[in-house]
Amino acid sequence: QLQLQESGPGLVKPSETLSLTCTVSGGSISSSYHYWGWIRQPPGKGLEWIASMYYSGSTYYNPSLKSRVTISVDTSNNQFSLKLTSVTAADTAVYYCAKHVWGCSGGSCYAWFDPWGQGTLVTVSS
Amino acid sequence: EIVLTQSPATLSLSPGERASLSCRASQSIHTHLAWYQQKPGQAPRLLIYDASNRATGIPARFSGSGSGTDFALTISSLEPEDFAVYYCQQRSNWPPLITFGQGTRLEIK
């Protein structure tokens, strides 16, 4: 059974870089047709997609965050990572990693996330 | 950008009742819509993908329907564990942007 686990600092200072890692177990991050993504949820608010990637290197970013975000993969350790630069209090959120399906058919495109990691709270504060 | 609008924001029902949640897209997304359930302190869980396909392990009381711009999630007979927040989600063609609805809170009446 595929499982994902986020790890990283729970507290980041304003203007610094938030770095998180997602470790995948029970399966290979290099599996065909599987994409890997990051989603966040500010306390008491809804879900926001941050970025996704395929193990071979294709990356996709939320345009609203693109200038500050980098997603990368480490196939040797079955992990993928997120870096978010120049953080502010608005970046305080629970950050989730997830495996997802990604494709297009019938003239429109699809994606859905399953499974998700348990999430990790990152607070931006001095 | 495709916007997903969920209604109602809050739905108050009793166990055993039928729940109907709505998700409307600002433009056609064929059937490419997913639904998630999120309980307090937990990660979202995939319920439905491609508008009407139940994810692995999801009880048959959950069903999804719709195409184009109007979608629905129906819970045929509410169990106590079904009271949670539900989100719909889609992916735009280009730029490839994934968006979620704002959520519907299903609470016990």
PDB file of N, CA, C and O in Angstrom, chain A residues 83-126:
ATOM      1  N   LYS A  83      10.371  23.556  -2.438  1.00  0.00           N
ATOM      2  CA  LYS A  83      11.024  24.737  -1.884  1.00  0.00           C
ATOM      3  C   LYS A  83      10.181  25.952  -2.231  1.00  0.00           C
ATOM      4  O   LYS A  83       9.788  26.142  -3.378  1.00  0.00           O
ATOM      5  N   LEU A  84       9.901  26.760  -1.219  1.00  0.00           N
ATOM      6  CA  LEU A  84       9.120  27.984  -1.386  1.00  0.00           C
ATOM      7  C   LEU A  84       9.934  29.119  -0.791  1.00  0.00           C
ATOM      8  O   LEU A  84      10.221  29.121   0.410  1.00  0.00           O
ATOM      9  N   THR A  85      10.319  30.062  -1.638  1.00  0.00           N
ATOM     10  CA  THR A  85      11.210  31.140  -1.197  1.00  0.00           C
ATOM     11  C   THR A  85      10.430  32.355  -0.703  1.00  0.00           C
ATOM     12  O   THR A  85       9.235  32.498  -0.945  1.00  0.00           O
ATOM     13  N   SER A  86      11.139  33.226  -0.009  1.00  0.00           N
ATOM     14  CA  SER A  86      10.601  34.521   0.430  1.00  0.00           C
ATOM     15  C   SER A  86       9.242  34.390   1.110  1.00  0.00           C
ATOM     16  O   SER A  86       8.281  35.067   0.751  1.00  0.00           O
ATOM     17  N   VAL A  87       9.168  33.516   2.104  1.00  0.00           N
ATOM     18  CA  VAL A  87       7.880  33.235   2.735  1.00  0.00           C
ATOM     19  C   VAL A  87       7.403  34.397   3.600  1.00  0.00           C
ATOM     20  O   VAL A  87       8.204  35.190   4.121  1.00  0.00           O
ATOM     21  N   THR A  88       6.098  34.499   3.717  1.00  0.00           N
ATOM     22  CA  THR A  88       5.451  35.467   4.597  1.00  0.00           C
ATOM     23  C   THR A  88       4.440  34.711   5.453  1.00  0.00           C
ATOM     24  O   THR A  88       4.223  33.509   5.269  1.00  0.00           O
ATOM     25  N   ALA A  89       3.774  35.443   6.350  1.00  0.00           N
ATOM     26  CA  ALA A  89       2.772  34.814   7.211  1.00  0.00           C
ATOM     27  C   ALA A  89       1.666  34.161   6.386  1.00  0.00           C
ATOM     28  O   ALA A  89       1.037  33.198   6.829  1.00  0.00           O
ATOM     29  N   ALA A  90       1.424  34.673   5.191  1.00  0.00           N
ATOM     30  CA  ALA A  90       0.387  34.105   4.321  1.00  0.00           C
ATOM     31  C   ALA A  90       0.717  32.691   3.850  1.00  0.00           C
ATOM     32  O   ALA A  90      -0.150  31.990   3.332  1.00  0.00           O
ATOM     33  N   ASP A  91       1.959  32.287   4.014  1.00  0.00           N
ATOM     34  CA  ASP A  91       2.365  30.930   3.622  1.00  0.00           C
ATOM     35  C   ASP A  91       2.208  29.934   4.772  1.00  0.00           C
ATOM     36  O   ASP A  91       2.499  28.745   4.593  1.00  0.00           O
ATOM     37  N   THR A  92       1.753  30.388   5.920  1.00  0.00           N
ATOM     38  CA  THR A  92       1.469  29.484   7.037  1.00  0.00           C
ATOM     39  C   THR A  92       0.313  28.561   6.647  1.00  0.00           C
ATOM     40  O   THR A  92      -0.762  29.033   6.272  1.00  0.00           O
ATOM     41  N   ALA A  93       0.553  27.272   6.721  1.00  0.00           N
ATOM     42  CA  ALA A  93      -0.445  26.314   6.254  1.00  0.00           C
ATOM     43  C   ALA A  93      -0.027  24.895   6.620  1.00  0.00           C
ATOM     44  O   ALA A  93       1.127  24.656   6.992  1.00  0.00           O
ATOM     45  N   VAL A  94      -0.972  23.974   6.512  1.00  0.00           N
ATOM     46  CA  VAL A  94      -0.634  22.554   6.490  1.00  0.00           C
ATOM     47  C   VAL A  94      -0.274  22.217   5.053  1.00  0.00           C
ATOM     48  O   VAL A  94      -1.044  22.508   4.129  1.00  0.00           O
ATOM     49  N   TYR A  95       0.887  21.616   4.873  1.00  0.00           N
ATOM     50  CA  TYR A  95       1.360  21.243   3.550  1.00  0.00           C
ATOM     51  C   TYR A  95       1.214  19.727   3.376  1.00  0.00           C
ATOM     52  O   TYR A  95       1.699  18.955   4.212  1.00  0.00           O
ATOM     53  N   TYR A  96       0.533  19.338   2.298  1.00  0.00           N
ATOM     54  CA  TYR A  96       0.318  17.928   1.994  1.00  0.00           C
ATOM     55  C   TYR A  96       1.076  17.541   0.729  1.00  0.00           C
ATOM     56  O   TYR A  96       1.136  18.330  -0.227  1.00  0.00           O
ATOM     57  N   CYS A  97       1.607  16.335   0.716  1.00  0.00           N
ATOM     58  CA  CYS A  97       2.090  15.763  -0.539  1.00  0.00           C
ATOM     59  C   CYS A  97       1.114  14.654  -0.938  1.00  0.00           C
ATOM     60  O   CYS A  97       0.417  14.081  -0.089  1.00  0.00           O
ATOM     61  N   ALA A  98       1.059  14.379  -2.220  1.00  0.00           N
ATOM     62  CA  ALA A  98       0.112  13.380  -2.711  1.00  0.00           C
ATOM     63  C   ALA A  98       0.574  12.823  -4.048  1.00  0.00           C
ATOM     64  O   ALA A  98       1.249  13.514  -4.820  1.00  0.00           O
ATOM     65  N   LYS A  99       0.192  11.598  -4.294  1.00  0.00           N
ATOM     66  CA  LYS A  99       0.355  11.020  -5.621  1.00  0.00           C
ATOM     67  C   LYS A  99      -0.863  11.400  -6.439  1.00  0.00           C
ATOM     68  O   LYS A  99      -1.972  11.510  -5.895  1.00  0.00           O
ATOM     69  N   HIS A 100      -0.654  11.638  -7.711  1.00  0.00           N
ATOM     70  CA  HIS A 100      -1.863  11.895  -8.482  1.00  0.00           C
ATOM     71  C   HIS A 100      -1.787  11.436  -9.915  1.00  0.00           C
ATOM     72  O   HIS A 100      -0.736  11.111 -10.451  1.00  0.00           O
ATOM     73  N   VAL A 101      -2.981  11.347 -10.473  1.00  0.00           N
ATOM     74  CA  VAL A 101      -3.175  11.016 -11.879  1.00  0.00           C
ATOM     75  C   VAL A 101      -3.274  12.335 -12.625  1.00  0.00           C
ATOM     76  O   VAL A 101      -3.787  13.318 -12.107  1.00  0.00           O
ATOM     77  N   TRP A 102      -2.787  12.338 -13.861  1.00  0.00           N
ATOM     78  CA  TRP A 102      -2.698  13.592 -14.627  1.00  0.00           C
ATOM     79  C   TRP A 102      -2.779  13.229 -16.090  1.00  0.00           C
ATOM     80  O   TRP A 102      -2.008  12.410 -16.574  1.00  0.00           O
ATOM     81  N   GLY A 103      -3.720  13.777 -16.818  1.00  0.00           N
ATOM     82  CA  GLY A 103      -3.819  13.461 -18.237  1.00  0.00           C
ATOM     83  C   GLY A 103      -4.897  14.280 -18.915  1.00  0.00           C
ATOM     84  O   GLY A 103      -5.490  15.176 -18.310  1.00  0.00           O
ATOM     85  N   CYS A 104      -5.135  13.985 -20.162  1.00  0.00           N
ATOM     86  CA  CYS A 104      -6.139  14.688 -20.951  1.00  0.00           C
ATOM     87  C   CYS A 104      -6.882  13.691 -21.822  1.00  0.00           C
ATOM     88  O   CYS A 104      -6.278  12.756 -22.347  1.00  0.00           O
ATOM     89  N   SER A 105      -8.197  13.912 -21.968  1.00  0.00           N
ATOM     90  CA  SER A 105      -8.992  13.116 -22.899  1.00  0.00           C
ATOM     91  C   SER A 105     -10.279  13.867 -23.193  1.00  0.00           C
ATOM     92  O   SER A 105     -10.724  14.701 -22.397  1.00  0.00           O
ATOM     93  N   GLY A 106     -10.842  13.579 -24.329  1.00  0.00           N
ATOM     94  CA  GLY A 106     -12.111  14.202 -24.686  1.00  0.00           C
ATOM     95  C   GLY A 106     -12.077  15.707 -24.732  1.00  0.00           C
ATOM     96  O   GLY A 106     -13.091  16.372 -24.531  1.00  0.00           O
ATOM     97  N   GLY A 107     -10.913  16.277 -25.000  1.00  0.00           N
ATOM     98  CA  GLY A 107     -10.828  17.718 -25.124  1.00  0.00           C
ATOM     99  C   GLY A 107     -10.608  18.463 -23.839  1.00  0.00           C
ATOM    100  O   GLY A 107     -10.493  19.694 -23.835  1.00  0.00           O
ATOM    101  N   SER A 108     -10.582  17.755 -22.716  1.00  0.00           N
ATOM    102  CA  SER A 108     -10.278  18.432 -21.459  1.00  0.00           C
ATOM    103  C   SER A 108      -9.346  17.562 -20.631  1.00  0.00           C
ATOM    104  O   SER A 108      -9.158  16.386 -20.924  1.00  0.00           O
ATOM    105  N   CYS A 109      -8.781  18.154 -19.626  1.00  0.00           N
ATOM    106  CA  CYS A 109      -7.743  17.493 -18.843  1.00  0.00           C
ATOM    107  C   CYS A 109      -8.206  17.188 -17.430  1.00  0.00           C
ATOM    108  O   CYS A 109      -9.138  17.799 -16.921  1.00  0.00           O
ATOM    109  N   TYR A 110      -7.545  16.236 -16.809  1.00  0.00           N
ATOM    110  CA  TYR A 110      -7.969  15.767 -15.496  1.00  0.00           C
ATOM    111  C   TYR A 110      -6.779  15.548 -14.592  1.00  0.00           C
ATOM    112  O   TYR A 110      -5.636  15.387 -15.043  1.00  0.00           O
ATOM    113  N   ALA A 111      -7.068  15.555 -13.316  1.00  0.00           N
ATOM    114  CA  ALA A 111      -6.090  15.202 -12.294  1.00  0.00           C
ATOM    115  C   ALA A 111      -6.861  14.921 -11.017  1.00  0.00           C
ATOM    116  O   ALA A 111      -7.871  15.575 -10.751  1.00  0.00           O
ATOM    117  N   TRP A 112      -6.416  13.948 -10.296  1.00  0.00           N
ATOM    118  CA  TRP A 112      -6.966  13.728  -8.961  1.00  0.00           C
ATOM    119  C   TRP A 112      -5.873  13.157  -8.077  1.00  0.00           C
ATOM    120  O   TRP A 112      -4.935  12.524  -8.546  1.00  0.00           O
ATOM    121  N   PHE A 113      -5.998  13.413  -6.770  1.00  0.00           N
ATOM    122  CA  PHE A 113      -4.960  13.093  -5.801  1.00  0.00           C
ATOM    123  C   PHE A 113      -5.363  11.919  -4.917  1.00  0.00           C
ATOM    124  O   PHE A 113      -6.393  11.942  -4.267  1.00  0.00           O
ATOM    125  N   ASP A 114      -4.516  10.891  -4.904  1.00  0.00           N
ATOM    126  CA  ASP A 114      -4.770   9.726  -4.068  1.00  0.00           C
ATOM    127  C   ASP A 114      -3.587   8.793  -4.092  1.00  0.00           C
ATOM    128  O   ASP A 114      -3.175   8.369  -5.191  1.00  0.00           O
ATOM    129  N   PRO A 115      -2.963   8.477  -2.939  1.00  0.00           N
ATOM    130  CA  PRO A 115      -3.300   8.947  -1.605  1.00  0.00           C
ATOM    131  C   PRO A 115      -2.588  10.247  -1.247  1.00  0.00           C
ATOM    132  O   PRO A 115      -1.775  10.737  -2.044  1.00  0.00           O
ATOM    133  N   TRP A 116      -2.896  10.742  -0.073  1.00  0.00           N
ATOM    134  CA  TRP A 116      -2.283  11.944   0.473  1.00  0.00           C
ATOM    135  C   TRP A 116      -1.404  11.564   1.664  1.00  0.00           C
ATOM    136  O   TRP A 116      -1.658  10.571   2.348  1.00  0.00           O
ATOM    137  N   GLY A 117      -0.387  12.382   1.933  1.00  0.00           N
ATOM    138  CA  GLY A 117       0.314  12.268   3.187  1.00  0.00           C
ATOM    139  C   GLY A 117      -0.552  12.851   4.295  1.00  0.00           C
ATOM    140  O   GLY A 117      -1.605  13.435   4.029  1.00  0.00           O
ATOM    141  N   GLN A 118      -0.118  12.691   5.520  1.00  0.00           N
ATOM    142  CA  GLN A 118      -0.909  13.162   6.657  1.00  0.00           C
ATOM    143  C   GLN A 118      -0.860  14.673   6.815  1.00  0.00           C
ATOM    144  O   GLN A 118      -1.719  15.260   7.494  1.00  0.00           O
ATOM    145  N   GLY A 119       0.121  15.311   6.171  1.00  0.00           N
ATOM    146  CA  GLY A 119       0.234  16.759   6.245  1.00  0.00           C
ATOM    147  C   GLY A 119       1.183  17.207   7.350  1.00  0.00           C
ATOM    148  O   GLY A 119       1.343  16.521   8.363  1.00  0.00           O
ATOM    149  N   THR A 120       1.810  18.352   7.129  1.00  0.00           N
ATOM    150  CA  THR A 120       2.695  18.924   8.131  1.00  0.00           C
ATOM    151  C   THR A 120       2.438  20.425   8.216  1.00  0.00           C
ATOM    152  O   THR A 120       2.342  21.113   7.194  1.00  0.00           O
ATOM    153  N   LEU A 121       2.264  20.924   9.434  1.00  0.00           N
ATOM    154  CA  LEU A 121       1.993  22.340   9.636  1.00  0.00           C
ATOM    155  C   LEU A 121       3.300  23.126   9.596  1.00  0.00           C
ATOM    156  O   LEU A 121       4.241  22.808  10.329  1.00  0.00           O
ATOM    157  N   VAL A 122       3.325  24.127   8.741  1.00  0.00           N
ATOM    158  CA  VAL A 122       4.463  25.036   8.686  1.00  0.00           C
ATOM    159  C   VAL A 122       3.979  26.428   9.068  1.00  0.00           C
ATOM    160  O   VAL A 122       3.060  26.961   8.439  1.00  0.00           O
ATOM    161  N   THR A 123       4.592  26.975  10.080  1.00  0.00           N
ATOM    162  CA  THR A 123       4.246  28.314  10.550  1.00  0.00           C
ATOM    163  C   THR A 123       5.360  29.279  10.171  1.00  0.00           C
ATOM    164  O   THR A 123       6.540  28.982  10.397  1.00  0.00           O
ATOM    165  N   VAL A 124       4.975  30.389   9.586  1.00  0.00           N
ATOM    166  CA  VAL A 124       5.954  31.421   9.241  1.00  0.00           C
ATOM    167  C   VAL A 124       5.851  32.523  10.290  1.00  0.00           C
ATOM    168  O   VAL A 124       4.827  33.202  10.388  1.00  0.00           O
ATOM    169  N   SER A 125       6.904  32.652  11.065  1.00  0.00           N
ATOM    170  CA  SER A 125       6.901  33.629  12.150  1.00  0.00           C
ATOM    171  C   SER A 125       8.333  33.892  12.594  1.00  0.00           C
ATOM    172  O   SER A 125       9.185  32.993  12.547  1.00  0.00           O
ATOM    173  N   SER A 126       8.563  35.085  13.047  1.00  0.00           N
ATOM    174  CA  SER A 126       9.900  35.426  13.565  1.00  0.00           C
ATOM    175  C   SER A 126      10.004  35.062  15.052  1.00  0.00           C
ATOM    176  O   SER A 126      11.067  35.184  15.642  1.00  0.00           O
TER     177      SER A 126
END
